[in-house]
Amino acid sequence: MKRYNWATLGCGVIANQLAEAMISRGDNLYSVANRTHEKALEFAAKYGIEKVYDKIDDVFEDENVDIIYISTPHNTHIEYLRKALKAGKHVLCEKSITLNSNELDEAIALAEENHVILAEAMTIFHMPIYKELNKIIESGKLGDLKLIQMNFGSYKEYDMTNRFFNRNLAGGAMLDIGVYALSFVRWFMSSKPTEILSQVRYAPTGVDEQASILLKNKEEEMATVILSLHAKQPKRGTIAFDKGYVEIFEYPRGEEAVITYTEDGSKEVIKSGNTSNALLYEVEDMEKALNGNHDIMHLNYTKDVMDMMTEIRNEWGMKYPEEI
């Protein structure tokens, strides 16, 4: 497989994990761009990256860059997506890929116009356990899907200046953790949900601190989603079929699932992949997409999830400054 030059736009937690993933396969990031040049220099020194841009926009003009990984705050994504895609760069962008459906539609159109790959860095679409479960489900041994139950609760201190609760940084449960839960739902549902009901509890800053969501699609498969940024709960997904149910814990980067069969209560443990390799799986799938396997990035699922999140927030009447 051809070697591709990866650039990271951002130097946060995910960028560090990306750099480590590249090193784990005997490779390295080609370059680093960041709004704060000093942080970019420190990041490059830490991981032995040779190229650091004086200005963040220089990454888009570098003819040697093949793929840009964007891991800046949500509300900056569309600005960088426009520049990267217009420059003919392939892009893997952290979730949530944009703030809303209009921004994503614009990015998709730019990717098509410039003949490049655009994808969201959603671990669920790339962890081997999900691909393995799909094979089992497609075999028919579990029967038809009936219900999905999703939990994702984090406990974040009430610091209203951090990104979790800050409207100016597109904070809130939906874009930060809801995107995982809804991506999980979309992965297993036969089609995009067409009926959506929800409730919301706001943080003092006006972003969504807590939410409950009910979903149903045309096949009458149903799902429930409970989210919170200020109440810890297990990251658990349960997928119930005619003949059994599947449980996955720590599902954003899951590596193990337990199937319980309805008829006799017997259990089967399915293991595949490794949590610590989550970013590596994304990198490898992105490179496969560049080599012709475009569907492997599941941009259609990303679009469906963004449509759901946008519809829900519109129903709440919750908008970020960039959307007003």
XYZ file of C-alpha atoms in Angstrom:
324
model
C 0.000 0.000 0.000
C 1.189 3.493 -0.847
C 2.616 5.564 2.000
C 0.572 8.697 2.625
C 1.719 11.911 4.255
C -0.515 12.746 7.218
C -0.718 16.208 8.769
C -2.388 16.901 12.091
C -4.311 20.137 12.473
C -4.485 20.483 16.252
C -2.236 19.327 19.098
C -4.721 18.107 21.720
C -5.423 14.693 23.222
C -6.604 13.120 19.968
C -3.621 14.473 18.036
C -1.324 12.831 20.577
C -3.156 9.539 20.118
C -2.882 9.917 16.350
C 0.885 10.457 16.583
C 1.209 7.391 18.811
C -0.867 5.326 16.386
C 1.420 6.271 13.512
C 4.511 5.372 15.522
C 2.974 2.011 16.496
C 3.026 0.964 12.849
C 6.570 2.181 12.313
C 5.539 5.440 10.713
C 5.241 9.088 11.706
C 3.161 12.152 11.031
C 4.533 14.234 8.179
C 3.652 17.611 9.677
C 1.804 19.554 12.364
C -0.265 22.744 12.236
C -1.715 24.572 15.217
C -3.075 28.013 16.022
C -0.415 28.372 18.711
C 2.949 27.913 16.974
C 4.810 27.192 20.218
C 2.520 24.244 20.976
C 3.093 22.894 17.469
C 6.853 23.045 18.029
C 6.528 21.199 21.349
C 4.299 18.564 19.744
C 6.740 18.057 16.864
C 9.685 17.686 19.247
C 7.791 15.138 21.330
C 7.058 12.873 18.358
C 9.986 13.584 16.067
C 7.914 15.350 13.415
C 10.113 17.251 10.998
C 7.725 19.814 9.550
C 5.985 22.546 11.578
C 4.090 25.349 9.836
C 4.666 28.966 10.802
C 1.009 29.717 10.066
C -1.823 27.239 10.465
C -3.132 27.829 6.924
C 0.214 26.791 5.432
C -0.795 23.146 5.829
C -3.411 23.562 3.100
C -0.821 24.861 0.632
C 1.723 22.106 1.234
C 1.698 19.973 -1.921
C 3.246 17.046 -0.035
C 0.307 16.649 2.362
C -2.102 13.881 1.371
C -4.410 13.655 4.410
C -5.237 16.204 7.102
C -6.583 15.036 10.459
C -8.604 17.873 12.014
C -8.982 17.707 15.808
C -9.730 21.308 16.732
C -12.981 22.348 18.553
C -16.270 21.506 16.783
C -17.111 25.062 15.830
C -13.839 25.498 13.899
C -14.260 22.406 11.739
C -16.197 23.887 8.838
C -13.666 26.715 8.422
C -10.798 24.234 8.112
C -12.819 21.754 6.062
C -13.502 24.430 3.461
C -9.823 25.285 3.149
C -8.597 21.686 3.138
C -11.130 20.339 0.664
C -10.741 23.288 -1.717
C -6.985 22.649 -1.623
C -7.579 19.067 -2.728
C -6.655 17.419 0.576
C -8.301 14.280 1.903
C -9.712 14.908 5.378
C -10.394 12.803 8.451
C -12.175 15.100 10.887
C -12.871 14.563 14.578
C -16.448 14.137 15.682
C -18.698 15.945 15.549
C -17.587 16.617 12.006
C -19.589 19.870 11.784
C -22.115 21.775 13.892
C -25.115 20.961 11.717
C -26.410 19.373 8.516
C -26.028 22.501 6.391
C -22.310 22.674 7.175
C -21.873 18.955 6.473
C -23.759 19.189 3.170
C -21.412 22.002 2.146
C -18.350 19.943 3.073
C -19.632 16.873 1.219
C -20.251 18.965 -1.903
C -16.711 20.385 -1.708
C -15.235 16.887 -1.326
C -17.135 15.678 -4.376
C -16.195 18.746 -6.389
C -12.502 18.314 -5.600
C -12.499 14.493 -5.864
C -11.195 13.854 -2.353
C -12.232 11.662 0.570
C -14.040 13.265 3.507
C -14.730 11.229 6.636
C -15.532 11.580 10.324
C -13.182 10.025 12.858
C -15.908 7.941 14.488
C -14.274 4.987 16.253
C -17.459 2.889 16.160
C -17.266 2.680 12.369
C -13.740 1.258 12.508
C -13.358 -0.906 15.619
C -13.110 -4.582 14.519
C -15.736 -5.705 17.073
C -18.472 -3.897 15.133
C -17.472 -5.455 11.847
C -17.465 -8.878 13.526
C -20.916 -8.311 15.029
C -22.258 -7.288 11.633
C -21.201 -10.656 10.220
C -23.062 -12.464 13.004
C -26.188 -10.333 12.537
C -26.140 -10.768 8.766
C -25.970 -14.547 9.239
C -29.495 -14.406 10.680
C -28.682 -16.365 13.845
C -30.022 -13.541 16.046
C -33.175 -12.865 14.031
C -34.644 -9.427 13.416
C -33.558 -6.314 15.300
C -36.185 -5.006 17.717
C -34.693 -2.524 20.180
C -31.451 -0.702 21.000
C -30.746 0.844 24.411
C -27.884 3.304 24.761
C -26.285 4.929 27.810
C -23.469 7.471 27.883
C -22.934 9.486 31.040
C -19.835 11.460 31.955
C -19.300 13.467 35.105
C -17.786 16.819 34.252
C -17.219 19.422 36.957
C -19.347 22.543 36.612
C -16.625 24.656 35.038
C -18.656 26.717 32.641
C -15.578 27.968 30.811
C -14.398 24.572 29.545
C -15.422 23.165 26.190
C -18.045 20.798 27.622
C -20.336 23.588 28.833
C -19.130 26.540 26.748
C -21.526 27.692 24.001
C -18.698 29.523 22.270
C -16.864 26.206 21.875
C -19.996 24.320 20.732
C -20.284 22.522 24.064
C -23.058 20.231 25.229
C -23.852 16.535 25.457
C -25.240 16.085 21.935
C -22.164 16.989 19.899
C -19.664 15.621 22.426
C -21.104 12.245 23.466
C -24.477 11.984 21.723
C -22.684 11.576 18.414
C -21.260 8.270 19.708
C -24.607 6.946 20.886
C -26.409 7.908 17.685
C -23.596 6.482 15.538
C -23.956 3.198 17.433
C -27.710 3.237 16.802
C -27.254 3.985 13.104
C -24.636 1.249 12.723
C -27.115 -1.436 13.764
C -30.427 -0.031 12.500
C -31.555 -1.108 9.038
C -32.285 2.486 8.033
C -32.168 6.031 9.355
C -34.760 6.771 12.079
C -37.726 8.740 10.755
C -39.518 9.368 14.061
C -37.676 11.230 16.835
C -38.836 12.392 20.271
C -36.562 13.997 22.846
C -36.241 15.849 26.132
C -33.438 18.135 27.273
C -32.023 19.592 30.471
C -29.812 22.638 30.058
C -26.622 23.622 31.828
C -26.480 27.196 33.189
C -24.648 28.247 29.999
C -27.575 27.158 27.818
C -25.997 24.070 26.275
C -27.552 20.635 26.641
C -26.288 18.987 29.813
C -28.610 15.996 29.684
C -30.948 14.460 27.104
C -33.239 11.511 26.467
C -34.083 10.463 22.913
C -36.552 7.981 21.395
C -36.060 6.792 17.806
C -37.962 4.605 15.324
C -37.309 3.827 11.658
C -39.539 2.580 8.831
C -38.786 -1.050 9.767
C -40.172 -0.179 13.256
C -36.834 -0.859 14.890
C -36.659 1.320 17.994
C -33.932 2.877 20.127
C -33.590 4.781 23.390
C -30.640 7.061 24.152
C -29.791 8.637 27.535
C -26.984 11.223 27.703
C -25.467 13.267 30.515
C -22.386 15.423 31.052
C -22.956 15.675 34.818
C -24.045 12.170 35.867
C -21.796 9.167 35.469
C -23.374 6.065 33.931
C -21.916 3.084 32.115
C -21.076 3.419 28.443
C -23.306 0.504 27.562
C -25.080 -0.499 24.380
C -27.686 -3.278 24.250
C -29.031 -4.526 20.929
C -32.088 -6.796 21.259
C -33.121 -9.234 18.516
C -35.732 -11.983 18.203
C -33.343 -14.709 19.291
C -30.965 -12.927 21.624
C -29.377 -9.682 22.711
C -25.900 -8.219 22.467
C -24.221 -6.132 25.184
C -21.180 -3.937 24.628
C -19.503 -1.940 27.391
C -17.182 1.016 26.791
C -18.659 0.956 23.319
C -16.946 4.004 21.755
C -13.768 1.907 21.587
C -15.221 -1.499 22.370
C -13.305 -4.735 21.946
C -15.663 -7.285 23.517
C -19.375 -8.114 23.237
C -21.546 -10.675 25.012
C -24.423 -12.370 23.203
C -27.169 -13.884 25.363
C -29.463 -16.278 23.503
C -33.159 -16.036 24.340
C -34.050 -19.713 24.027
C -31.749 -21.137 26.696
C -29.982 -18.140 28.274
C -26.585 -19.312 27.059
C -23.899 -16.716 26.496
C -21.259 -16.238 23.821
C -18.335 -13.830 24.191
C -17.091 -12.141 21.033
C -13.671 -10.480 21.116
C -12.101 -8.568 18.272
C -9.591 -5.749 18.047
C -7.950 -3.751 20.792
C -9.174 -0.568 22.470
C -5.694 0.933 22.457
C -5.561 0.710 18.650
C -8.696 2.800 18.007
C -6.887 5.593 16.155
C -4.807 3.082 14.200
C -7.953 1.415 12.841
C -9.236 4.805 11.682
C -5.938 5.603 9.962
C -5.806 2.230 8.202
C -9.416 2.447 7.004
C -8.848 5.984 5.720
C -5.907 4.794 3.659
C -8.010 1.923 2.311
C -10.587 4.510 1.253
C -7.915 6.410 -0.657
C -7.114 3.151 -2.416
C -10.678 2.767 -3.671
C -12.733 1.317 -0.807
C -14.726 4.524 -0.258
C -17.643 2.899 1.599
C -15.376 1.822 4.452
C -15.552 5.321 5.978
C -19.384 5.317 6.194
C -19.925 8.973 5.357
C -23.579 8.075 4.737
C -23.935 7.120 8.416
C -22.166 10.321 9.446
C -24.716 12.257 7.360
C -27.661 10.404 8.928
C -26.363 11.036 12.451
C -25.760 14.724 11.755
C -29.282 15.036 10.367
C -30.669 13.506 13.575
C -28.608 15.742 15.845
C -29.591 18.833 13.855
C -33.283 17.924 13.940
C -33.174 17.329 17.682
C -31.390 20.603 18.457
C -33.750 22.495 16.137
C -36.674 21.024 18.058
C -35.080 22.240 21.289
C -34.375 25.648 19.787
C -30.753 25.381 20.876
C -28.296 27.156 18.583
C -24.655 28.073 18.825
C -23.431 31.626 18.095
C -22.244 30.538 14.618
C -25.769 29.338 13.793
C -27.690 32.476 14.791
